[in-house]
Short mmCIF file of C-alpha atoms in Angstrom, two decimals:
data_model
loop_
_atom_site.label_atom_id
_atom_site.label_comp_id
_atom_site.label_asym_id
_atom_site.label_seq_id
_atom_site.Cartn_x
_atom_site.Cartn_y
_atom_site.Cartn_z
CA MET A 16 -79.04 0.78 -19.09
CA PRO A 17 -80.41 -2.75 -18.56
CA ASN A 18 -77.79 -5.18 -17.38
CA HIS A 19 -78.61 -7.80 -19.99
CA LEU A 20 -77.42 -5.42 -22.71
CA PHE A 21 -73.85 -5.70 -21.50
CA SER A 22 -71.66 -8.69 -22.21
CA HIS A 23 -69.51 -9.68 -19.23
CA PHE A 24 -65.82 -8.99 -19.34
CA ASN A 25 -63.37 -11.79 -18.83
CA ASN A 26 -59.97 -11.30 -17.28
CA HIS A 27 -58.24 -11.17 -20.67
CA ALA A 28 -60.66 -8.51 -22.00
CA VAL A 29 -60.50 -6.16 -19.01
CA ILE A 30 -56.77 -5.63 -19.06
CA PRO A 31 -56.49 -4.51 -22.72
CA ALA A 32 -59.40 -2.17 -22.20
CA LEU A 33 -57.65 -0.61 -19.20
CA ALA A 34 -54.49 -0.36 -21.24
CA ALA A 35 -56.39 1.46 -23.98
CA ILE A 36 -57.86 3.85 -21.42
CA ARG A 37 -54.44 4.70 -19.98
CA LEU A 38 -52.99 5.14 -23.44
CA VAL A 39 -55.63 7.63 -24.55
CA VAL A 40 -55.50 9.52 -21.25
CA ALA A 41 -51.81 10.10 -21.86
CA HIS A 42 -52.64 12.07 -25.01
CA PHE A 43 -56.03 13.60 -24.36
CA GLY A 44 -57.71 15.91 -21.88
CA THR A 45 -61.40 15.34 -21.17
CA TYR A 46 -63.49 18.51 -21.26
CA SER A 47 -66.49 17.05 -19.47
CA ALA A 48 -64.29 15.40 -16.87
CA LEU A 49 -62.31 18.58 -16.30
CA GLU A 50 -65.52 20.57 -16.01
CA ARG A 51 -66.77 18.21 -13.34
CA SER A 52 -63.40 18.22 -11.60
CA GLY A 53 -63.58 21.98 -11.09
CA LYS A 54 -66.73 21.44 -9.06
CA GLN A 55 -65.50 18.37 -7.19
CA GLY A 56 -62.17 19.38 -5.77
CA HIS A 57 -59.78 19.45 -8.74
CA GLY A 58 -60.06 15.73 -9.45
CA ASN A 59 -59.75 14.35 -12.96
CA ILE A 60 -59.91 11.21 -15.00
CA HIS A 61 -56.72 9.92 -13.40
CA ASN A 62 -58.52 9.65 -10.07
CA ALA A 63 -61.14 7.52 -11.74
CA LEU A 64 -58.40 5.29 -13.13
CA ARG A 65 -56.83 4.93 -9.67
CA VAL A 66 -60.19 3.82 -8.31
CA LEU A 67 -60.50 1.43 -11.23
CA ASP A 68 -57.17 -0.18 -10.34
CA LEU A 69 -58.50 -0.90 -6.86
CA VAL A 70 -61.51 -2.77 -8.21
CA PRO A 71 -60.84 -6.54 -8.20
CA THR A 72 -61.11 -8.48 -11.40
CA LYS A 73 -64.17 -10.42 -12.45
CA HIS A 74 -63.45 -13.65 -10.55
CA HIS A 75 -63.80 -11.75 -7.21
CA TYR A 76 -67.41 -10.84 -7.96
CA ASP A 77 -70.72 -12.56 -8.05
CA ASP A 78 -72.71 -12.33 -11.27
CA GLU A 79 -74.93 -9.54 -9.99
CA GLU A 80 -71.99 -7.26 -9.23
CA VAL A 81 -70.15 -7.57 -12.50
CA PRO A 82 -72.12 -4.80 -14.32
CA SER A 83 -70.93 -2.23 -11.74
CA HIS A 84 -67.33 -2.94 -12.70
CA HIS A 85 -68.31 -2.87 -16.33
CA ARG A 86 -70.19 0.40 -15.97
CA LEU A 87 -67.16 2.09 -14.40
CA ILE A 88 -65.01 1.06 -17.34
CA ASN A 89 -67.66 2.18 -19.77
CA ASP A 90 -68.00 5.62 -18.12
CA CYS A 91 -64.26 6.18 -18.41
CA MET A 92 -64.30 5.17 -22.05
CA TYR A 93 -67.29 7.45 -22.71
CA ASP A 94 -65.43 10.43 -21.33
CA ILE A 95 -62.37 9.62 -23.37
CA LEU A 96 -64.29 9.17 -26.60
CA GLY A 97 -65.73 12.67 -26.29
CA VAL A 98 -62.48 14.52 -25.68
CA GLN A 99 -60.71 17.24 -27.60
CA SER A 100 -57.03 17.01 -28.41
CA LYS A 101 -54.78 19.45 -26.56
CA GLN A 102 -52.44 21.81 -28.32
CA ASN A 103 -49.56 21.32 -25.91
CA VAL A 104 -49.08 17.97 -24.24
CA VAL A 105 -46.97 19.12 -21.30
CA ARG A 106 -48.00 16.35 -18.95
CA LYS A 107 -47.03 13.41 -21.11
CA ARG A 108 -44.11 12.34 -18.93
CA LYS A 109 -46.21 12.76 -15.78
CA ASP A 110 -48.98 10.68 -17.29
CA ASP A 111 -46.53 8.00 -18.35
CA ASP A 112 -45.16 7.89 -14.79
CA PHE A 113 -48.68 7.55 -13.49
CA VAL A 114 -49.36 4.64 -15.84
CA ASN A 115 -46.23 2.87 -14.66
CA SER A 116 -46.82 3.57 -10.97
CA SER A 117 -50.46 2.56 -11.02
CA SER A 118 -49.70 -0.83 -12.58
CA ASN A 119 -49.51 -3.86 -10.30
CA GLN A 120 -46.11 -5.35 -9.60
CA ALA A 121 -47.20 -8.59 -11.15
CA GLN A 122 -47.70 -7.49 -14.71
CA PRO A 123 -50.67 -9.20 -16.38
CA LYS A 124 -50.28 -10.79 -19.75
CA GLY A 125 -52.41 -8.23 -21.54
CA SER A 126 -50.35 -5.24 -20.42
CA ASN A 127 -48.09 -5.42 -23.43
CA VAL A 128 -50.87 -3.82 -25.45
CA ILE A 129 -49.72 -0.45 -24.12
CA SER A 130 -46.24 -0.62 -25.56
CA SER A 131 -47.34 -2.28 -28.76
CA THR A 132 -50.06 0.29 -29.35
CA ILE A 133 -47.72 3.19 -28.60
CA SER A 134 -45.35 1.88 -31.23
CA PHE A 135 -48.29 1.95 -33.62
CA TYR A 136 -47.88 5.78 -33.64
CA PRO A 137 -44.23 6.21 -32.66
CA THR A 138 -43.75 9.76 -33.97
CA ARG A 139 -46.88 11.52 -32.73
CA THR A 140 -47.28 13.50 -29.55
CA ARG A 141 -51.05 13.97 -29.83
CA PHE A 142 -53.93 12.26 -31.61
CA THR A 143 -57.02 13.46 -33.32
CA LYS A 144 -60.40 11.82 -32.86
CA GLU A 145 -59.95 10.03 -36.18
CA ASP A 146 -56.76 8.48 -34.80
CA LEU A 147 -58.68 7.39 -31.73
CA LEU A 148 -61.25 5.69 -33.94
CA MET A 149 -58.46 3.87 -35.75
CA GLN A 150 -57.03 2.79 -32.41
CA ILE A 151 -60.36 1.23 -31.50
CA VAL A 152 -60.25 -0.70 -34.75
CA GLU A 153 -56.62 -1.69 -34.03
CA LEU A 154 -57.49 -2.83 -30.52
CA HIS A 155 -60.31 -4.90 -31.92
CA ARG A 156 -57.93 -6.49 -34.43
CA ARG A 157 -55.69 -7.48 -31.52
CA GLY A 158 -58.62 -8.83 -29.53
CA GLY A 159 -58.68 -6.02 -26.98
CA ILE A 160 -62.33 -4.88 -27.02
CA SER A 161 -64.11 -7.54 -29.00
CA SER A 162 -66.16 -8.61 -25.98
CA ASP A 163 -67.71 -5.23 -25.14
CA ALA A 164 -70.59 -3.82 -27.22
CA SER A 165 -70.85 -0.70 -25.06
CA ILE A 166 -67.46 0.56 -26.26
CA PHE A 167 -68.70 0.40 -29.84
CA SER A 168 -71.86 2.21 -28.75
CA SER A 169 -69.76 5.00 -27.22
CA ALA A 170 -67.65 5.18 -30.37
CA LEU A 171 -70.80 5.59 -32.47
CA SER A 172 -71.91 8.39 -30.17
CA SER A 173 -68.55 10.09 -30.71
CA CYS A 174 -68.97 9.78 -34.49
CA ALA A 175 -72.46 11.25 -34.22
CA ASP A 176 -71.11 14.25 -32.30
CA ARG A 177 -68.63 14.94 -35.10
CA LYS A 178 -71.05 13.99 -37.91
CA ALA A 179 -68.40 11.48 -39.03
CA LEU A 180 -70.57 9.43 -41.37
CA THR A 181 -67.68 7.48 -42.89
CA GLY A 182 -66.24 6.49 -39.53
CA GLY A 183 -69.63 5.40 -38.23
CA ALA A 184 -70.26 3.32 -41.34
CA GLN A 185 -66.91 1.62 -40.85
CA LEU A 186 -67.83 0.88 -37.26
CA GLN A 187 -71.12 -0.60 -38.40
CA ALA A 188 -69.25 -2.90 -40.79
CA LEU A 189 -67.03 -3.94 -37.91
CA LEU A 190 -70.08 -4.57 -35.76
CA VAL A 191 -71.58 -6.81 -38.40
CA LYS A 192 -68.30 -8.70 -38.63
CA VAL A 193 -68.12 -9.41 -34.90
CA GLY A 194 -71.83 -10.17 -34.65
CA TYR A 195 -72.95 -7.15 -32.60
CA ASP A 196 -75.34 -5.81 -35.24
CA SER A 197 -78.24 -7.64 -33.57
CA SER A 198 -77.54 -6.08 -30.17
CA VAL A 199 -80.28 -3.77 -28.91
CA LEU A 200 -77.71 -1.39 -27.44
CA VAL A 201 -75.72 -1.16 -30.65
CA GLY A 202 -78.87 -0.94 -32.79
CA SER A 203 -80.19 2.00 -30.79
CA SER A 204 -76.82 3.73 -31.07
CA LEU A 205 -76.80 3.18 -34.83
CA ILE A 206 -80.30 4.68 -35.13
CA SER A 207 -79.22 7.79 -33.23
CA PHE A 208 -75.99 8.02 -35.21
CA TYR A 209 -77.64 7.90 -38.63
CA SER A 210 -80.44 10.27 -37.65
CA ARG A 211 -78.00 12.86 -36.28
CA CYS A 212 -76.02 12.59 -39.52
CA GLY A 213 -79.15 13.23 -41.58
CA GLN A 214 -79.41 9.63 -42.84
CA LEU A 215 -82.98 8.91 -41.73
CA GLU A 216 -83.51 6.11 -44.25
CA ASN A 217 -80.49 4.25 -42.93
CA ALA A 218 -81.72 4.78 -39.38
CA HIS A 219 -85.10 3.28 -40.27
CA ARG A 220 -83.38 0.40 -42.08
CA VAL A 221 -81.37 -0.39 -38.95
CA PHE A 222 -84.54 -0.25 -36.86
CA GLN A 223 -86.37 -2.63 -39.17
CA GLY A 224 -83.42 -5.03 -39.15
CA MET A 225 -83.33 -5.33 -35.36
CA THR A 226 -84.55 -8.74 -34.25
CA ALA A 227 -85.29 -7.47 -30.74
CA LYS A 228 -86.48 -3.95 -29.92
CA ASN A 229 -86.85 -2.26 -26.56
CA THR A 230 -88.19 1.10 -25.40
CA VAL A 231 -84.88 2.83 -26.14
CA SER A 232 -84.80 1.70 -29.77
CA TRP A 233 -88.45 2.67 -30.32
CA THR A 234 -87.86 6.08 -28.75
CA ALA A 235 -84.70 6.58 -30.83
CA ILE A 236 -86.49 6.09 -34.15
CA ILE A 237 -89.51 8.16 -33.04
CA SER A 238 -87.20 11.00 -32.00
CA SER A 239 -85.38 10.74 -35.32
CA TYR A 240 -88.55 11.41 -37.29
CA ALA A 241 -89.61 14.11 -34.84
CA GLN A 242 -86.31 15.99 -35.23
CA ASP A 243 -86.64 15.71 -39.01
CA ASN A 244 -90.11 17.28 -38.74
CA GLN A 245 -91.83 14.24 -40.26
CA VAL A 246 -95.00 14.15 -38.20
CA GLY A 247 -96.85 11.33 -39.95
CA PRO A 248 -94.19 8.61 -39.57
CA CYS A 249 -93.45 9.79 -36.03
CA LEU A 250 -97.04 9.40 -34.85
CA HIS A 251 -97.44 6.16 -36.81
CA LEU A 252 -94.41 4.65 -35.07
CA PHE A 253 -95.76 5.79 -31.72
CA ALA A 254 -99.00 3.95 -32.47
CA LEU A 255 -97.06 0.83 -33.45
CA MET A 256 -95.05 1.08 -30.25
CA ARG A 257 -98.29 1.13 -28.26
CA GLN A 258 -99.32 -2.10 -30.01
CA SER A 259 -96.00 -3.79 -29.23
CA MET A 260 -94.81 -5.19 -25.93
CA CYS A 261 -92.69 -2.09 -25.27
CA LYS A 262 -94.17 0.72 -23.22
CA PRO A 263 -93.35 4.41 -23.73
CA ASN A 264 -91.07 6.05 -21.21
CA ASP A 265 -90.60 9.65 -20.14
CA VAL A 266 -88.38 10.47 -23.12
CA THR A 267 -90.98 9.07 -25.51
CA PHE A 268 -93.72 11.23 -24.03
CA ALA A 269 -91.52 14.34 -24.06
CA THR A 270 -90.80 13.73 -27.76
CA ILE A 271 -94.49 13.35 -28.65
CA PHE A 272 -95.36 16.49 -26.70
CA SER A 273 -92.72 18.42 -28.64
CA VAL A 274 -94.30 17.23 -31.91
CA CYS A 275 -97.71 18.40 -30.68
CA THR A 276 -96.15 21.73 -29.72
CA ASN A 277 -94.50 22.38 -33.07
CA HIS A 278 -97.61 21.49 -35.09
CA ALA A 279 -100.38 22.79 -32.78
CA PHE A 280 -101.87 19.32 -32.17
CA LEU A 281 -103.60 20.34 -28.96
CA ALA A 282 -106.26 17.61 -29.02
CA LEU A 283 -103.66 14.90 -29.61
CA GLY A 284 -101.48 16.37 -26.88
CA LYS A 285 -104.32 16.18 -24.37
CA SER A 286 -104.95 12.57 -25.32
CA VAL A 287 -101.28 11.67 -24.89
CA GLN A 288 -101.24 13.52 -21.57
CA GLY A 289 -104.03 11.27 -20.33
CA LEU A 290 -101.97 8.21 -21.25
CA GLN A 291 -98.91 9.72 -19.63
CA MET A 292 -100.74 10.36 -16.37
CA LYS A 293 -102.23 6.86 -16.43
CA MET A 294 -98.73 5.37 -16.72
CA GLY A 295 -97.43 7.50 -13.84
CA PHE A 296 -95.07 9.85 -15.67
CA ASN A 297 -96.73 13.05 -14.47
CA SER A 298 -94.10 13.43 -11.73
CA TYR A 299 -91.22 13.67 -14.23
CA VAL A 300 -90.08 17.28 -14.43
CA HIS A 301 -88.93 17.24 -18.06
CA VAL A 302 -92.24 15.73 -19.17
CA SER A 303 -94.11 18.49 -17.32
CA ASN A 304 -91.83 21.06 -18.94
CA ALA A 305 -92.77 19.72 -22.37
CA LEU A 306 -96.44 19.99 -21.39
CA ILE A 307 -95.99 23.63 -20.32
CA SER A 308 -94.54 24.50 -23.73
CA MET A 309 -97.27 22.58 -25.54
CA TYR A 310 -100.17 24.26 -23.77
CA ALA A 311 -98.57 27.71 -23.93
CA LYS A 312 -97.80 27.56 -27.65
CA CYS A 313 -101.21 26.07 -28.44
CA GLY A 314 -103.02 28.97 -26.72
CA SER A 315 -103.97 27.35 -23.39
CA ILE A 316 -101.91 29.50 -21.06
CA GLY A 317 -104.18 28.62 -18.12
CA GLU A 318 -103.45 24.92 -18.56
CA ALA A 319 -99.73 25.70 -18.80
CA ARG A 320 -99.89 27.63 -15.53
CA ALA A 321 -101.71 24.72 -13.87
CA ILE A 322 -99.00 22.28 -14.97
CA PHE A 323 -96.32 24.69 -13.77
CA GLY A 324 -97.97 24.98 -10.36
CA SER A 325 -98.22 21.21 -9.99
CA ILE A 326 -94.44 20.68 -10.32
CA ALA A 327 -93.05 20.04 -6.84
CA CYS A 328 -89.37 20.63 -7.69
CA LYS A 329 -89.13 23.09 -10.55
CA ASP A 330 -85.89 23.25 -12.46
CA LEU A 331 -84.51 26.03 -14.63
CA VAL A 332 -86.32 24.75 -17.71
CA SER A 333 -89.65 24.86 -15.86
CA TRP A 334 -89.28 28.54 -15.02
CA ASN A 335 -88.03 29.44 -18.49
CA SER A 336 -90.86 27.53 -20.19
CA MET A 337 -93.45 29.40 -18.16
CA ILE A 338 -91.75 32.75 -18.77
CA PHE A 339 -91.75 32.17 -22.51
CA GLY A 340 -95.37 31.03 -22.32
CA TYR A 341 -96.38 34.33 -20.76
CA SER A 342 -94.21 36.20 -23.26
CA GLN A 343 -95.90 34.55 -26.25
CA HIS A 344 -99.29 35.61 -24.90
CA GLY A 345 -98.19 39.21 -24.37
CA LEU A 346 -98.37 39.00 -20.57
CA ALA A 347 -95.32 41.11 -19.82
CA GLU A 348 -96.29 41.89 -16.24
CA HIS A 349 -96.63 38.17 -15.52
CA CYS A 350 -93.15 37.63 -16.96
CA LEU A 351 -91.65 40.29 -14.73
CA ASP A 352 -93.41 38.91 -11.66
CA LEU A 353 -92.33 35.37 -12.47
CA LEU A 354 -88.71 36.48 -12.92
CA LYS A 355 -88.83 38.17 -9.52
CA GLU A 356 -90.33 35.01 -7.99
CA MET A 357 -87.75 32.87 -9.76
CA LYS A 358 -84.86 34.67 -8.09
CA GLY A 359 -86.00 33.33 -4.73
CA HIS A 360 -85.64 29.72 -5.90
CA ILE A 361 -83.04 29.50 -8.68
CA MET A 362 -80.62 31.80 -10.48
CA PRO A 363 -81.98 33.02 -13.85
CA ASP A 364 -79.86 32.39 -16.91
CA ALA A 365 -79.57 34.04 -20.33
CA ILE A 366 -82.73 32.31 -21.57
CA SER A 367 -84.74 33.62 -18.61
CA PHE A 368 -83.78 37.22 -19.35
CA LEU A 369 -84.38 36.66 -23.05
CA GLY A 370 -87.99 35.69 -22.37
CA VAL A 371 -88.55 38.77 -20.23
CA LEU A 372 -86.89 41.08 -22.75
CA SER A 373 -89.05 39.62 -25.50
CA SER A 374 -92.20 40.32 -23.50
CA CYS A 375 -91.06 43.88 -22.75
CA ARG A 376 -90.41 44.39 -26.45
CA HIS A 377 -93.91 43.40 -27.50
CA SER A 378 -95.50 45.43 -24.69
CA CYS A 379 -93.19 48.43 -25.24
CA LEU A 380 -92.08 48.53 -21.60
CA ILE A 381 -89.00 50.73 -22.04
CA THR A 382 -88.04 51.21 -18.39
CA GLU A 383 -88.52 47.57 -17.46
CA GLY A 384 -86.57 46.39 -20.50
CA ARG A 385 -83.63 48.64 -19.76
CA ARG A 386 -83.59 47.52 -16.13
CA CYS A 387 -83.74 43.86 -17.12
CA PHE A 388 -80.88 44.29 -19.60
CA ARG A 389 -78.70 45.99 -16.98
CA GLU A 390 -79.60 43.39 -14.37
CA MET A 391 -78.57 40.60 -16.70
CA ILE A 392 -75.14 42.17 -17.17
CA GLN A 393 -74.81 42.67 -13.40
CA HIS A 394 -75.44 38.94 -12.93
CA GLY A 395 -72.39 38.25 -15.08
CA ILE A 396 -74.42 37.09 -18.10
CA LYS A 397 -72.94 38.29 -21.38
CA PRO A 398 -75.64 39.52 -23.78
CA GLU A 399 -75.98 37.51 -26.96
CA LEU A 400 -77.36 38.46 -30.35
CA ASP A 401 -80.91 37.59 -29.33
CA HIS A 402 -80.73 39.92 -26.31
CA TYR A 403 -79.42 42.77 -28.44
CA SER A 404 -82.13 42.08 -31.01
CA CYS A 405 -84.84 42.44 -28.35
CA MET A 406 -83.35 45.68 -27.04
CA VAL A 407 -82.96 47.19 -30.53
CA ASP A 408 -86.53 46.25 -31.38
CA LEU A 409 -87.79 47.61 -28.04
CA LEU A 410 -86.03 50.95 -28.51
CA GLY A 411 -87.00 51.13 -32.16
CA ARG A 412 -90.70 50.54 -31.50
CA ALA A 413 -90.59 53.38 -28.98
CA GLY A 414 -89.05 55.69 -31.56
CA LEU A 415 -85.67 55.85 -29.79
CA LEU A 416 -83.81 55.15 -33.01
CA ASP A 417 -80.65 57.05 -32.09
CA GLU A 418 -80.34 55.05 -28.86
CA ALA A 419 -80.90 51.83 -30.78
CA TRP A 420 -78.21 52.84 -33.27
CA ASP A 421 -75.77 53.64 -30.46
CA LEU A 422 -76.49 50.26 -28.83
CA ILE A 423 -75.62 48.49 -32.07
CA GLN A 424 -72.35 50.40 -32.30
CA THR A 425 -71.35 49.29 -28.77
CA MET A 426 -72.07 45.59 -29.33
CA SER A 427 -69.24 43.21 -28.50
CA MET A 428 -70.05 41.14 -31.61
CA PRO A 429 -71.05 41.98 -35.19
CA PRO A 430 -74.84 42.49 -35.53
CA ASN A 431 -76.72 39.95 -37.60
CA GLY A 432 -79.47 40.42 -40.16
CA VAL A 433 -82.23 40.16 -37.58
CA ILE A 434 -80.93 43.18 -35.66
CA TRP A 435 -80.61 45.30 -38.78
CA GLY A 436 -84.07 44.14 -39.87
CA SER A 437 -85.59 45.22 -36.55
CA LEU A 438 -84.02 48.63 -36.84
CA LEU A 439 -85.17 48.91 -40.45
CA ALA A 440 -88.76 48.08 -39.58
CA SER A 441 -88.75 50.71 -36.83
CA CYS A 442 -87.35 53.31 -39.21
CA ARG A 443 -90.19 52.58 -41.64
CA VAL A 444 -92.75 53.16 -38.88
CA HIS A 445 -91.20 56.35 -37.48
CA GLY A 446 -90.01 57.82 -40.77
CA SER A 447 -86.27 57.87 -40.10
CA VAL A 448 -85.07 57.53 -43.67
CA SER A 449 -81.34 58.05 -43.15
CA ILE A 450 -80.94 55.39 -40.43
CA GLY A 451 -83.33 53.10 -42.29
CA ILE A 452 -81.29 53.19 -45.49
CA GLN A 453 -78.11 52.40 -43.56
CA ALA A 454 -79.84 49.51 -41.78
CA ALA A 455 -81.17 48.14 -45.07
CA GLU A 456 -77.77 48.37 -46.75
CA HIS A 457 -76.10 46.57 -43.83
CA ARG A 458 -78.69 43.82 -43.87
CA LEU A 459 -78.39 43.29 -47.61
CA LYS A 460 -74.66 42.75 -47.16
CA LEU A 461 -75.48 39.87 -44.79
CA GLU A 462 -78.62 38.60 -46.55
CA PRO A 463 -78.48 39.61 -50.21
CA GLY A 464 -81.35 37.27 -51.06
CA CYS A 465 -83.89 38.84 -48.68
CA ALA A 466 -86.74 40.13 -50.85
CA ALA A 467 -88.50 41.92 -47.97
CA THR A 468 -85.42 44.08 -47.30
CA HIS A 469 -85.27 45.11 -50.96
CA VAL A 470 -88.93 46.13 -50.85
CA GLN A 471 -88.44 48.15 -47.65
CA LEU A 472 -85.35 49.84 -49.06
CA ALA A 473 -87.22 50.76 -52.25
CA ASN A 474 -90.06 52.22 -50.20
CA LEU A 475 -87.60 54.30 -48.17
CA TYR A 476 -86.06 55.72 -51.34
CA ALA A 477 -89.55 56.42 -52.70
CA SER A 478 -90.52 58.32 -49.55
CA ILE A 479 -87.78 60.91 -50.24
CA GLY A 480 -88.29 60.97 -54.00
CA CYS A 481 -85.13 59.09 -55.03
CA TRP A 482 -86.81 57.29 -57.91
CA SER A 483 -83.58 56.31 -59.61
CA ASP A 484 -82.58 54.35 -56.49
CA VAL A 485 -86.05 52.83 -56.39
CA ALA A 486 -85.61 51.62 -59.97
CA ARG A 487 -82.15 50.29 -59.16
CA VAL A 488 -83.42 48.21 -56.20
CA ARG A 489 -86.39 46.92 -58.19
CA LYS A 490 -84.08 45.97 -61.06
CA VAL A 491 -81.86 43.98 -58.70
CA MET A 492 -84.91 42.13 -57.40
CA LYS A 493 -86.03 41.30 -60.92
CA GLU A 494 -82.59 40.11 -62.00
CA ARG A 495 -82.24 37.85 -58.96
CA GLY A 496 -85.82 36.61 -59.16
CA LEU A 497 -86.60 37.71 -55.61
CA LYS A 498 -90.19 37.56 -54.40
CA THR A 499 -91.62 38.12 -50.95
CA ASN A 500 -92.85 35.07 -49.10
CA ILE A 501 -96.58 34.68 -48.66
CA GLY A 502 -97.70 34.48 -45.05
CA CYS A 503 -99.59 31.49 -43.71
CA SER A 504 -101.86 30.68 -40.79
CA TRP A 505 -103.51 27.57 -39.42
CA ILE A 506 -106.42 26.64 -37.20
CA GLU A 507 -107.54 23.40 -35.56
CA VAL A 508 -111.18 22.50 -36.23
CA GLY A 509 -112.65 19.15 -35.26
CA ASN A 510 -109.31 17.60 -34.25
CA LYS A 511 -107.86 18.52 -37.65
CA VAL A 512 -105.40 21.29 -38.49
CA TYR A 513 -106.21 23.44 -41.54
CA THR A 514 -103.49 25.59 -43.10
CA ALA A 515 -104.13 28.62 -45.32
CA GLU A 516 -100.97 29.47 -47.22
CA ASN A 517 -101.96 30.64 -50.69
CA ARG A 518 -104.65 30.25 -53.33
CA SER A 519 -103.14 27.10 -54.81
CA LYS A 520 -104.94 25.03 -52.17
CA SER A 521 -107.96 23.22 -53.58
CA GLN A 522 -110.21 24.11 -50.64
CA VAL A 523 -109.41 27.82 -51.03
CA ASN A 524 -110.19 27.67 -54.74
CA ASP A 525 -113.52 25.95 -54.04
CA ILE A 526 -114.46 28.65 -51.55
CA LEU A 527 -113.54 31.41 -53.98
CA ALA A 528 -115.53 29.73 -56.76
CA ILE A 529 -118.63 29.56 -54.54
CA LEU A 530 -118.25 33.23 -53.61
CA ASP A 531 -117.97 34.18 -57.29
CA CYS A 532 -121.15 32.21 -58.06
CA LEU A 533 -123.00 33.93 -55.24
CA GLN A 534 -121.83 37.33 -56.43
CA SER A 535 -122.90 36.59 -60.02
CA HIS A 536 -126.25 35.29 -58.82
CA MET A 537 -126.86 38.44 -56.79
CA ASP A 538 -125.89 40.69 -59.70
CA HIS A 539 -128.10 38.72 -62.09
CA ARG A 540 -131.17 38.93 -59.83
CA ASN A 541 -130.71 42.66 -59.37
CA ASP A 542 -130.48 43.17 -63.14
CA ILE A 543 -133.74 41.30 -63.70
CA LEU A 544 -135.56 43.26 -61.02
CA ILE A 545 -134.24 46.61 -62.24
CA ASP A 546 -134.92 45.93 -65.92
CA GLY A 547 -138.54 44.91 -65.21
CA LEU A 548 -139.43 48.05 -63.30
CA ASP A 549 -141.64 50.84 -64.64
CA TRP A 550 -139.46 53.87 -64.05
CA ASP A 551 -142.40 56.21 -64.46
CA ASP A 552 -144.01 54.81 -61.32
CA PRO A 553 -142.65 56.75 -58.29
CA GLU A 554 -143.02 53.70 -56.03
CA ASN A 555 -140.91 51.56 -58.37
CA ALA A 556 -138.27 54.26 -58.57
CA LYS A 557 -138.08 54.32 -54.78
CA LEU A 558 -137.88 50.50 -54.72
CA SER A 559 -135.02 50.52 -57.22
CA TRP A 560 -132.96 52.75 -54.96
CA ASP A 561 -133.67 50.44 -52.03
CA ILE A 562 -132.44 47.44 -54.05
CA ILE A 563 -129.27 49.22 -55.09
#
């Protein structure tokens, strides 16, 4: 984060902030901090606080070194704002002793915030996140954090995680009151908060109201429209960003590549890739990963492989993106080879095995799929619903319906509608009516509004002559107004994507009208030729048969 975005702490502002940190630590455990501590020698947030106590106050630093002190405080606050309340606070007395022992002998003037804030909730032994938000407001009222915009930014991020729209709106009102609404840091946080809460209009209103914008704020609003699947505004904002003084960064390019991936904008993606390479972002791994997905999903698997080969330090996402690229193109053998190669560099995860299982399913590689499923379990990876869905579909396509049924019965979690749908489709192909009816009935319990399942169930009953059941299923569909969805396809021609969904499109109607005219014209010409022939002439009779 740029240093100019942070306001400098003074001695009176640092102490209340530290007091707030110690207070919240006494009542909360930090999941992310505890997760890191398991990997770093059983340390925790208290160690960070001990280090913080050793850092001199602001008057011991030059101006260039102040942000480091500030960043340390901000990191601690960020961890605390993302915590989950514990059910049993068994270390409260130990934490209180730590707070007392870690304080300097010469108590600063601001230390009384601890006792006064504790008395604010005298009867509670633990706090919820809403209480923490109220404490931030209370600390601001007492002048504790009014000089730090980054704390408000972290609080907005916490509200976004919980989709707490009311709390975030209250924070915004507080920001306007203290004059932080024009801050670039706070504005970017507000944009992300509103977009993650589904309030895209408010996010755009905040963006428009910002007097100063940087790359982060531009990227935040572009990502907001991209996540909401609004392609036009997203690309329009990207063009406006290119015209401004702000330059795109790696996150901006990764966002645009994801838009090109989801909407098959291959030509646009290639153009943006040229700009990305010109600006020197081709060495960023996550940008290259986005390019792999874009080329693979847009049909250019060779280009995706070239990008994958050019990455010097491949991460887990790189390998998984390439595996899924091969899987989408039906290259199961390439997936298996890549998984074997991957094991020599990095440990595969659940997504890696999912890509391989998906490729085995489409290629009907029974032995390889079974081996991959067993290998995943041997690696300590618990199969999820998607893995079971691939295996059920794989076994069902091969006609091993009894084995697929047994696998469903041994699942450690309830099967979803996708799994029952896969089994149902396989039963339709291989004529297993009894298992198919059971699969359809189970799926309808989970998805009663699925029209396709009703149609398949009616066809199964019809195949064994149960016409009363067929009528019953059809009656249910009619009463609920269920209709099957019409399929769609799209193709890119001349840098433009054309979609064919149904006959309500004007271009489709024009084409059909022209075909009807041509058919009528052909029929009319044939009628004239046939009516004008002399049927007594053998040559004309032969000609008439040639015309017909």
